[in-house]
Amino acid sequence: MTDNTKEIFIAGAGCIRVGEHWGQSLRELAAEAALKALDSAPGIKPECLYVSTMSSELFAKQGSVATLVADQCALGPIPACRVEGACGSGGLGFREAYLAVASGMVESALVVGVEKMTDLLPSEVTGVLSTAADQEYEVFNGVTFAGLNAMMMNAYMAKFKATREQFAMFAVNSHKNAVNSPHAQHPKEISVEAVLNSPVVSEPIRVLDCCPVGDGAAAILLTSKKNKSSVKVAGLGCATDTLALGDRASMTELSASRLAARQAFDMAGIKPKDIDVLEAHDAFTIMGLLALEDLGFAEKGHAGKFVEDGRIGMGGELPTNTFGGLKARGHPVGATGVYQIAELYWQLSGKAGKAQVNGARYGLAQNIGGLGAVVTATILEGVK
Amino acid sequence: MTDNTKEIFIAGAGCIRVGEHWGQSLRELAAEAALKALDSAPGIKPECLYVSTMSSELFAKQGSVATLVADQCALGPIPACRVEGACGSGGLGFREAYLAVASGMVESALVVGVEKMTDLLPSEVTGVLSTAADQEYEVFNGVTFAGLNAMMMNAYMAKFKATREQFAMFAVNSHKNAVNSPHAQHPKEISVEAVLNSPVVSEPIRVLDCCPVGDGAAAILLTSKKNKSSVKVAGLGCATDTLALGDRASMTELSASRLAARQAFDMAGIKPKDIDVLEAHDAFTIMGLLALEDLGFAEKGHAGKFVEDGRIGMGGELPTNTFGGLKARGHPVGATGVYQIAELYWQLSGKAGKAQVNGARYGLAQNIGGLGAVVTATILEGVK
């Protein structure tokens, strides 16, 4: 990558509560979040639109969703583009919006993440989620997405002697934080015992190791103009890995996550110890623990202890998933990456309400597509 | 849009023949085109990847296709992003690759368009194509994508007294050119009578007014470095319209097409009369005629006469769809926009073989998503 000195800021953000929105269609969910983001930054008109959606085709039988959202928000004839990288779609959409502004072709860009998942039966949702994995090499043989995560969790537990309790504690932390989140799907605390005693999904993964299924939408407005309570996009990273888990050298780390984080830290000119708040992609608790190691916060094999020691708690050195994470804020797949960055924006601009981490300057969001097949790392900096 | 003075070039391109590729999977088709493009530009390594696909979810039950292609081409850990705007995905992917290079974050970007359509039954393909239209407002009522085009063709014929023969002549021209195209799905001539006597699809549209269904892949490498036989990206435009046809002021023009073309011409600093070769999105003959008007070549209502007078022929003033267009080269939906721009690149770098338009300097490609819901216009300039 060449040097890029242009400064780009977040001017506003909005989202809806994640949940079962059976009374609203895909376009309505997206527009509600988009208009909230635009209302939060009066006077700035987006010059292009990105919409992040994992699978509107399978969830809603609708393509061309970026056009749909432009139309519904009365933003037409704005250039509009849908971006997809499975559950990593949101981070990718934010990245494209950044690149558009950085190119100088536009001064402002809106990114909207949206997914409407609950119109399908749970068994159908499992099928859609499996499209994030390698159909020909792995899914064809019968494995589910949870099953692939279970293989990684088993491998990690065998290699590093992490305990089931340590995994559960990651989920417990996310739920504890969600209580203070106005848009969380499950704003209630759970206990380690509840996680351990919840039904098995795919051994050793239990129901409460998994994020829920939900509908949601979030939006962020980027601009090349600095504004009041500005938050700067300080670092961006993006890397890929094999789609099939079986093609990888290691089952106990995500190399794309490590690379994306390194790129983002290099661009921001900071180190992991400088991060004040982390949004990690905890679709399953194994992904939460791996995030702490791959992003550079915990030593390899020690993420369980890191969690057990309370270091990811609101009073710890690295408050993590401050609005509930995928586990408790919810994981409307293609929208999640946009939620994460919006949450960092609220933290770094002092707008996080009861979830506020006082004095936070740098935040990092990690968004994963597939089993780490594509990962984006985004570092924001508050610039009061 | 602000001024953007950065010069960006096409360094190479590749594609496979459009057809029924039952023996190759989606990833194999994409990789073949991608590796051809890379082979055509030795020494240039792409720093990021865009993959344009309309609906790998419904056609192949596979998401995260950009990662899949990166993996199959051994390009990992390259940043990879899938871009979608229905049949306009290819033009949008090219635009994103351009923006990435223009941003200064990378010096080179590869865009791959791919679609594998023929594994489904024709009736299923019709269902997938309808996801490009508004599901809730129009498709739900039973109309197909061909049916929506038929409404526009009826409206146009009633308003401007265009003849069935004039529409047929657009298809005849595309087929005539395809004979000289090494990658066309149907490289054979057809007659006006054959079009008029072919079976009705949706009155007044007949089978030979429609592009075929096919598998295909095409790829283009962009770079900020000028090279031998360089072709410059001179102008880009992109605009949207309502997804539902019924929401529009006019059924006899595509406003997004007009706007996208105007943006591209303004950026390139040229006028329609400067264009030496046109690639128009003739998914149906009505779209071909509208393209001539919306892009500024024929006066409103006179496109039929323009075609009848032979002005779009290889010996005419505006050689159009020189490799066969959607009608005869084929229309692997998400890949089409990349094919079009690759074909212009071959024309403007003197590599078009038997299809060569001698002395061509400027070329324009128009790529349409849905019924003109999103349109990109791309102007290339040969800079020997």
mmCIF file of C-alpha atoms in Angstrom, chain B residues 166 169-170 172-173 176-177 292 302-320:
data_model
loop_
_atom_site.group_PDB
_atom_site.id
_atom_site.type_symbol
_atom_site.label_atom_id
_atom_site.label_comp_id
_atom_site.label_asym_id
_atom_site.label_seq_id
_atom_site.Cartn_x
_atom_site.Cartn_y
_atom_site.Cartn_z
ATOM 1 C CA GLN B 166 -36.139 -1.583 -36.415
ATOM 2 C CA MET B 169 -32.190 -4.817 -36.721
ATOM 3 C CA PHE B 170 -30.448 -4.069 -33.429
ATOM 4 C CA VAL B 172 -29.229 -8.563 -36.280
ATOM 5 C CA ASN B 173 -26.287 -6.144 -35.927
ATOM 6 C CA LYS B 176 -23.388 -10.047 -37.320
ATOM 7 C CA ASN B 177 -20.559 -8.684 -35.175
ATOM 8 C CA LEU B 292 -28.781 5.104 -28.404
ATOM 9 C CA HIS B 302 -35.393 8.329 -33.591
ATOM 10 C CA ALA B 303 -33.254 5.387 -32.454
ATOM 11 C CA GLY B 304 -35.152 3.008 -34.733
ATOM 12 C CA LYS B 305 -34.321 5.113 -37.776
ATOM 13 C CA PHE B 306 -30.725 5.417 -36.512
ATOM 14 C CA VAL B 307 -30.425 1.633 -36.524
ATOM 15 C CA GLU B 308 -32.288 1.228 -39.813
ATOM 16 C CA ASP B 309 -29.876 3.640 -41.492
ATOM 17 C CA GLY B 310 -26.965 1.373 -40.622
ATOM 18 C CA ARG B 311 -25.267 3.902 -38.358
ATOM 19 C CA ILE B 312 -24.477 1.275 -35.665
ATOM 20 C CA GLY B 313 -22.880 -1.135 -38.141
ATOM 21 C CA MET B 314 -19.143 -1.833 -38.347
ATOM 22 C CA GLY B 315 -18.931 0.557 -41.302
ATOM 23 C CA GLY B 316 -21.209 3.149 -39.707
ATOM 24 C CA GLU B 317 -20.414 6.186 -37.610
ATOM 25 C CA LEU B 318 -20.980 4.358 -34.300
ATOM 26 C CA PRO B 319 -19.938 0.697 -34.445
ATOM 27 C CA THR B 320 -21.994 -0.848 -31.653
#
